[in-house]
Amino acid sequence: MRLMTTGKAALLAGAMALVGSAMWGGPAKSEEIIINMAAPDWPPTRIMQDMANASYKAPSGNDVKLVIDFIPWPDYYTRLAASLTSGEEKYQMAVSDSQWLGANIEGGYYMKINEFIDADPGLQAVFEDLHPNLVASYSTYPHRTENYYGFPQMPDVLVVYYRQDLFCHEGEMAAFKEKYGYDLPCSPEEHNEVHWGQVADFGEFFRRGTGDSLGGETLNDDFYGIAYQAGKGYDFSSMQINGFIWQHGGSIWDETMEPEGQALGVVNSDVAVQAFEHYLSLTEHMPPVVQTGTMDIFKVDELFREGKVAWIIQWIGFGESAIAPELSKVHDKVNFARMPGLLVDGEIVRWSNIGGQPFVLTTWNSDTVIKEALDFCKWWLSTPVQHEFASRGGQSGLQSVYTTPEYMEYRPWNHAFGPSLDWQRDVWHIPEFFELLVQQQEEFDKAITGQISAKEALDNIAVFQDELLRDVGRIE
Amino acid sequence: MAVTTYHAEHGTLLERFFERNRGPLLVSPALAVLFIMNIFPLLWSFGLSFYRYRANRVKEPEFVWFKNYQKVLTDPVVWERFQTTAIVVTVDVLLQLVVGFLLALLFEKTFPGRRVLLMLVLTPMMLSFVAVGAFFRYYYEPTFGLLSQAVKAVTGEPFILLGSEVGALAGIIFADVWMWSPFVMLLVLAGLVSVPKHLYEAAEIDRASWWRRFWTITFPYIRGLLLLAILFRTIEAFKLFDIVFLITEGGPGTSTETIAVYVYRVAFQYFKTSQSAALGYILLFVVIVLTNLYLFFVRRRDVEEQ
C-alpha cells in the first residue's frame, strides 16, 4: 500500500514535469505553414518550385511549404483576377505581371512592403543590388515612386534567338555577301550590333521554298527568315510594337505625366505611325500564320523549335525549351544575342519593353505568414539561390549576380541579359491597363491582319485611350 | 403498404416526419444544389445588372436603374457582334441540318460496317470543346496544318484560311458543323426508324415518287424531331464561345467575335461587370424568345393536325 502510494506520487511528479517543460521551456514545436502562390506555368516558376521543395528551410524553424498553383499563361490574368476579386483569399503570394500592380493594389489585394524593407537591412541590401529599371517596373506603384510592392521573381527581356548553323554557314555567308554587300553576322557579338535594316535582309534572304537549298541541304518544306510576336491575345504584339515606337522616338501614353500627359497626338503621332508601319513591314518575311493574328509568343517558340525560322525575337524565359534536345529540333544549332535597335545617324537606338514578373504578397495574410513569405523572398533573392536559379535557366536581377563571369557561363543567352536591362521600359501600371491593352491589341491585330492601316489603328487607340483616361481623371 | 402504415402509426416522431416527407426530402439536396449553383447566381447577376459596378475596383456599387441595358442596346459594337452571331447561327444550323439529315438517310439503311461507321460519325460530339478547338486550330494552321499542306500540294502556296473574315467564319462554322451534325443525325434517325414500313410499301404500290413519299410519309414523322434539333442547335450556336475562342480568339481583328465572346471580353477583360450582366440577360431574353417561337410553331402544327 505504501509502495503504491509512492509510485503514484512519482508518476504524478513525472507528469507535472512533462507538462511544465512543455509550458515553460523545452524544444519549440515547429508550425506547418503553407504558402499558396499563384504563378504562370512556365520553366522559371517550375524551377522555383523545385528549388523550394529541395532546399528551402525557413529560418524560423517552421515547416514552410511553397505550393504553387500553376496556371497557363494565356489565362493567367483572368484566373488570378477572378480569384482576387471573388474574395476567396486563396493565395498568400502571387507572381504578377508588372502591369497588374495598379489594378490589384487599388483593388486592395497586393500588400505594400515599405515598412518591412525599412525594418530589414537584408531587404534594403537586396533593393540596392537590384537593377533600378527592375525596381521601377516590378516594385513601384504609382510607377517610379517610392511605394514598393513586389520582388523580382524572374526578370526577363526580349532577345534574339538565331540559327547559328545557318548564319555561320560558309555558303550562306557568301551568298548573303554577294546579294547585300555586307557580311552575314555569325557570332553573338556580331548579332549584338544588328539593326532593323539588316533584319529585313535576313527575312528576305532566308525565305526558302520546298526543294530549295538551305545550309547545304535540300528543304522538304517552306522555311522563313524571321518571326516575332504578332498575336491578338494578351500583350502578344504590344510588347514588340512598344519597342519600335520608343526606338523611333515616339511614345505611348505616359502615366508619370498625368494629368497633363495626353494620348491624342502622342499615341497616334506621325512618328508612332511610322514606327508601327516599320513593325508591320517586317511581318511580310514571317511565316504565314502571322496573317491570322495568332502568332503569339508560344507560336513563335514552336516555329523556332520546329526548325521553320532562322531568326526570332523572344523572351529569355523560352530559352530552356529552345536548347532542350527532347523539345527542340534545333537545340544544338541555336545561339542568342541582344534585340536589334534602330540605326539613326550611325548609332543604334535601343529601347524595349521589359518582361518578367515580380512576386507580391496579398493583403489578407496573418503576421506569421507575412514573416514567412518575406523570409522566402529573402531566400529567393539571396546570392547562392539566385546563382542556382540562373544555372538552371532562370535570370537574376541582382547586379552582384548577373555581372559575374560564372553567370555568363550558365546559359548561352546570359551575355545578352545584363546589358539589355539598361534600355528597358515598361507599359502602364494603372488599374485601367487591361482595358487599354485589350482595345490596343484588337486594333493592332486588325492592322497586322491587313484590315486597317497602321494610322487607322493608332488613331482608334488614341481616341479610346483619351476617352477612357479622361473618364477616370488621368487626362485633363 | 401494411408495413408503411405500421411505421407511420408506431414510429417515432422523426421517423414519421421522414415517412410523410420522403419525396420532398429526397429531392431537397438536388434543389439546394440547383438553388446555390444556378438560381442564386442568376438572381444575383440580375440584380447586378441594375448597378454600376466593376469587379476590379473597390468603389461601392451604385444603383443606376436601366442605364446598363440602355448603354448596351445603344452600343454599335454590340449590334455588330449580334450581326456576326446571326451569320454564324444561320449558316451553322442550316449546314448541321443538311449534313445531319443526309447522314441519317445514310444510316437508316443497313449495310456492312454500319455500326462501326456510326460510332465513328458520333465521335465528334462526344469530344470536349477544348479538344475540338485545339484540333482545328492546328488543322487550319498555315505553316504545319493539314489543310494548308493539302492545298499547298496542289497550288504550291500555303493556304491561310483564318487570315480573312470570311475564311475565319467558315473555319469556325465548319468545326461546329463537324462536331454537332451527328447530334442532328441522331434525332432525325430516331424519326426515320419510327416510320411504319407498310406505309412505304403502300406508297410503292401507288407508284408514288421519291419526293411524294418523303413529303407525305417520312417528313411528318421527323418534323417534330427536326424542329427540336433546330431549337437545340440554334440555342447552342447562339451561345457559341469555346470553339471561337480557341480557334480565332475572335479575330482576325474582331471579325469572328460572337456575342458570347463579347460578353466574356466585357466581363473579364474590360471588367465592366454590371454591363456584362445586362448583356447576358439580353442574350437570355433572345434565347427565351427563340424557344417560345419554337413552341408556338409546334403547338400550331399540333392544333392543325387535330
PDB file of C-alpha atoms in Angstrom, chain A residues 77-78 81 85 103 106-109 210 221-222 224 232-233 287-289 291-292 294 296 299 302-303 306 308 431-432 434-435 438-439 442 445-446 449 451 464 472, chain B residues 53-58 81 137-138 141-144 149 152 156-158 160 162-164 245 247-255 257 264-265 268-272:
ATOM      1  CA  TYR A  77      -4.536  37.257 -65.678  1.00  0.00           C
ATOM      2  CA  THR A  78      -8.194  36.259 -65.906  1.00  0.00           C
ATOM      3  CA  ALA A  81      -8.084  38.439 -61.204  1.00  0.00           C
ATOM      4  CA  THR A  85     -11.860  39.834 -56.872  1.00  0.00           C
ATOM      5  CA  ALA A 103      -5.281  47.222 -60.667  1.00  0.00           C
ATOM      6  CA  GLU A 106      -6.118  49.743 -55.960  1.00  0.00           C
ATOM      7  CA  GLY A 107      -8.324  46.684 -55.546  1.00  0.00           C
ATOM      8  CA  GLY A 108      -6.729  46.156 -52.138  1.00  0.00           C
ATOM      9  CA  TYR A 109      -5.125  42.802 -52.936  1.00  0.00           C
ATOM     10  CA  THR A 210      10.221  23.359-100.656  1.00  0.00           C
ATOM     11  CA  ASP A 221       9.098  22.224 -96.516  1.00  0.00           C
ATOM     12  CA  ASP A 222       8.942  26.024 -96.573  1.00  0.00           C
ATOM     13  CA  TYR A 224      11.099  31.542 -93.165  1.00  0.00           C
ATOM     14  CA  LYS A 232      -4.060  39.185 -80.721  1.00  0.00           C
ATOM     15  CA  GLY A 233      -4.121  37.564 -77.282  1.00  0.00           C
ATOM     16  CA  PRO A 287       5.553  32.529 -91.522  1.00  0.00           C
ATOM     17  CA  PRO A 288       2.015  32.862 -92.928  1.00  0.00           C
ATOM     18  CA  VAL A 289       0.417  32.280 -89.540  1.00  0.00           C
ATOM     19  CA  GLN A 291      -1.658  36.862 -91.141  1.00  0.00           C
ATOM     20  CA  THR A 292      -4.167  35.133 -88.864  1.00  0.00           C
ATOM     21  CA  THR A 294      -2.455  34.088 -83.783  1.00  0.00           C
ATOM     22  CA  ASP A 296       1.803  34.832 -80.193  1.00  0.00           C
ATOM     23  CA  LYS A 299       3.640  30.090 -81.756  1.00  0.00           C
ATOM     24  CA  GLU A 302       7.030  26.472 -81.632  1.00  0.00           C
ATOM     25  CA  LEU A 303       8.054  27.652 -85.104  1.00  0.00           C
ATOM     26  CA  GLU A 306      10.392  23.032 -85.178  1.00  0.00           C
ATOM     27  CA  LYS A 308      10.960  26.676 -89.512  1.00  0.00           C
ATOM     28  CA  PRO A 431      -5.723  49.961 -62.837  1.00  0.00           C
ATOM     29  CA  GLU A 432      -7.208  50.581 -66.283  1.00  0.00           C
ATOM     30  CA  PHE A 434      -6.200  45.800 -69.105  1.00  0.00           C
ATOM     31  CA  GLU A 435      -8.919  47.802 -70.830  1.00  0.00           C
ATOM     32  CA  VAL A 438      -7.342  44.673 -74.808  1.00  0.00           C
ATOM     33  CA  GLN A 439      -8.511  47.505 -77.079  1.00  0.00           C
ATOM     34  CA  GLU A 442      -7.585  44.391 -81.084  1.00  0.00           C
ATOM     35  CA  ASP A 445      -4.453  42.844 -84.720  1.00  0.00           C
ATOM     36  CA  LYS A 446      -6.672  44.498 -87.327  1.00  0.00           C
ATOM     37  CA  THR A 449      -4.147  41.049 -90.444  1.00  0.00           C
ATOM     38  CA  GLN A 451      -7.970  45.018 -92.192  1.00  0.00           C
ATOM     39  CA  PHE A 464     -10.213  55.155 -76.974  1.00  0.00           C
ATOM     40  CA  VAL A 472     -11.134  58.259 -64.847  1.00  0.00           C
TER      41      VAL A 472
ATOM     42  CA  TYR B  53     -20.095  48.027 -60.712  1.00  0.00           C
ATOM     43  CA  ARG B  54     -16.689  46.743 -61.752  1.00  0.00           C
ATOM     44  CA  ALA B  55     -15.297  43.681 -60.037  1.00  0.00           C
ATOM     45  CA  ASN B  56     -11.731  45.011 -60.185  1.00  0.00           C
ATOM     46  CA  ARG B  57     -12.481  48.323 -58.450  1.00  0.00           C
ATOM     47  CA  VAL B  58     -13.025  48.971 -54.760  1.00  0.00           C
ATOM     48  CA  ARG B  81     -21.446  41.236 -82.572  1.00  0.00           C
ATOM     49  CA  ARG B 137      -6.521  25.381 -84.685  1.00  0.00           C
ATOM     50  CA  TYR B 138      -3.748  23.048 -85.757  1.00  0.00           C
ATOM     51  CA  GLU B 141      -2.571  26.398 -89.125  1.00  0.00           C
ATOM     52  CA  PRO B 142      -0.933  27.637 -92.347  1.00  0.00           C
ATOM     53  CA  THR B 143       2.649  26.523 -91.604  1.00  0.00           C
ATOM     54  CA  PHE B 144       2.138  22.992 -90.263  1.00  0.00           C
ATOM     55  CA  GLN B 149      -0.342  21.240 -96.615  1.00  0.00           C
ATOM     56  CA  LYS B 152      -0.093  23.516-101.000  1.00  0.00           C
ATOM     57  CA  GLY B 156       2.276  25.309-104.314  1.00  0.00           C
ATOM     58  CA  GLU B 157       1.297  28.027-101.845  1.00  0.00           C
ATOM     59  CA  PRO B 158       0.311  27.686 -98.164  1.00  0.00           C
ATOM     60  CA  ILE B 160      -4.241  30.825 -94.852  1.00  0.00           C
ATOM     61  CA  LEU B 162      -8.014  32.174 -90.880  1.00  0.00           C
ATOM     62  CA  GLY B 163      -6.412  35.238 -92.461  1.00  0.00           C
ATOM     63  CA  SER B 164      -9.664  36.711 -93.762  1.00  0.00           C
ATOM     64  CA  PHE B 245     -12.115  31.498 -78.603  1.00  0.00           C
ATOM     65  CA  ILE B 247      -9.587  28.773 -82.996  1.00  0.00           C
ATOM     66  CA  THR B 248      -9.514  32.506 -83.728  1.00  0.00           C
ATOM     67  CA  GLU B 249      -9.762  34.330 -80.366  1.00  0.00           C
ATOM     68  CA  GLY B 250     -12.446  36.370 -82.141  1.00  0.00           C
ATOM     69  CA  GLY B 251     -10.023  37.503 -84.861  1.00  0.00           C
ATOM     70  CA  PRO B 252      -8.737  38.477 -87.272  1.00  0.00           C
ATOM     71  CA  GLY B 253      -9.426  41.772 -85.526  1.00  0.00           C
ATOM     72  CA  THR B 254     -12.930  41.295 -84.195  1.00  0.00           C
ATOM     73  CA  SER B 255     -14.417  39.688 -87.297  1.00  0.00           C
ATOM     74  CA  GLU B 257     -16.254  37.777 -82.266  1.00  0.00           C
ATOM     75  CA  TYR B 264     -16.675  37.339 -71.882  1.00  0.00           C
ATOM     76  CA  ARG B 265     -14.485  40.244 -73.003  1.00  0.00           C
ATOM     77  CA  PHE B 268     -13.320  39.568 -67.746  1.00  0.00           C
ATOM     78  CA  GLN B 269     -11.142  41.800 -69.895  1.00  0.00           C
ATOM     79  CA  TYR B 270     -12.835  45.203 -69.694  1.00  0.00           C
ATOM     80  CA  PHE B 271     -14.184  44.283 -66.228  1.00  0.00           C
ATOM     81  CA  LYS B 272     -17.482  46.076 -66.853  1.00  0.00           C
TER      82      LYS B 272
END
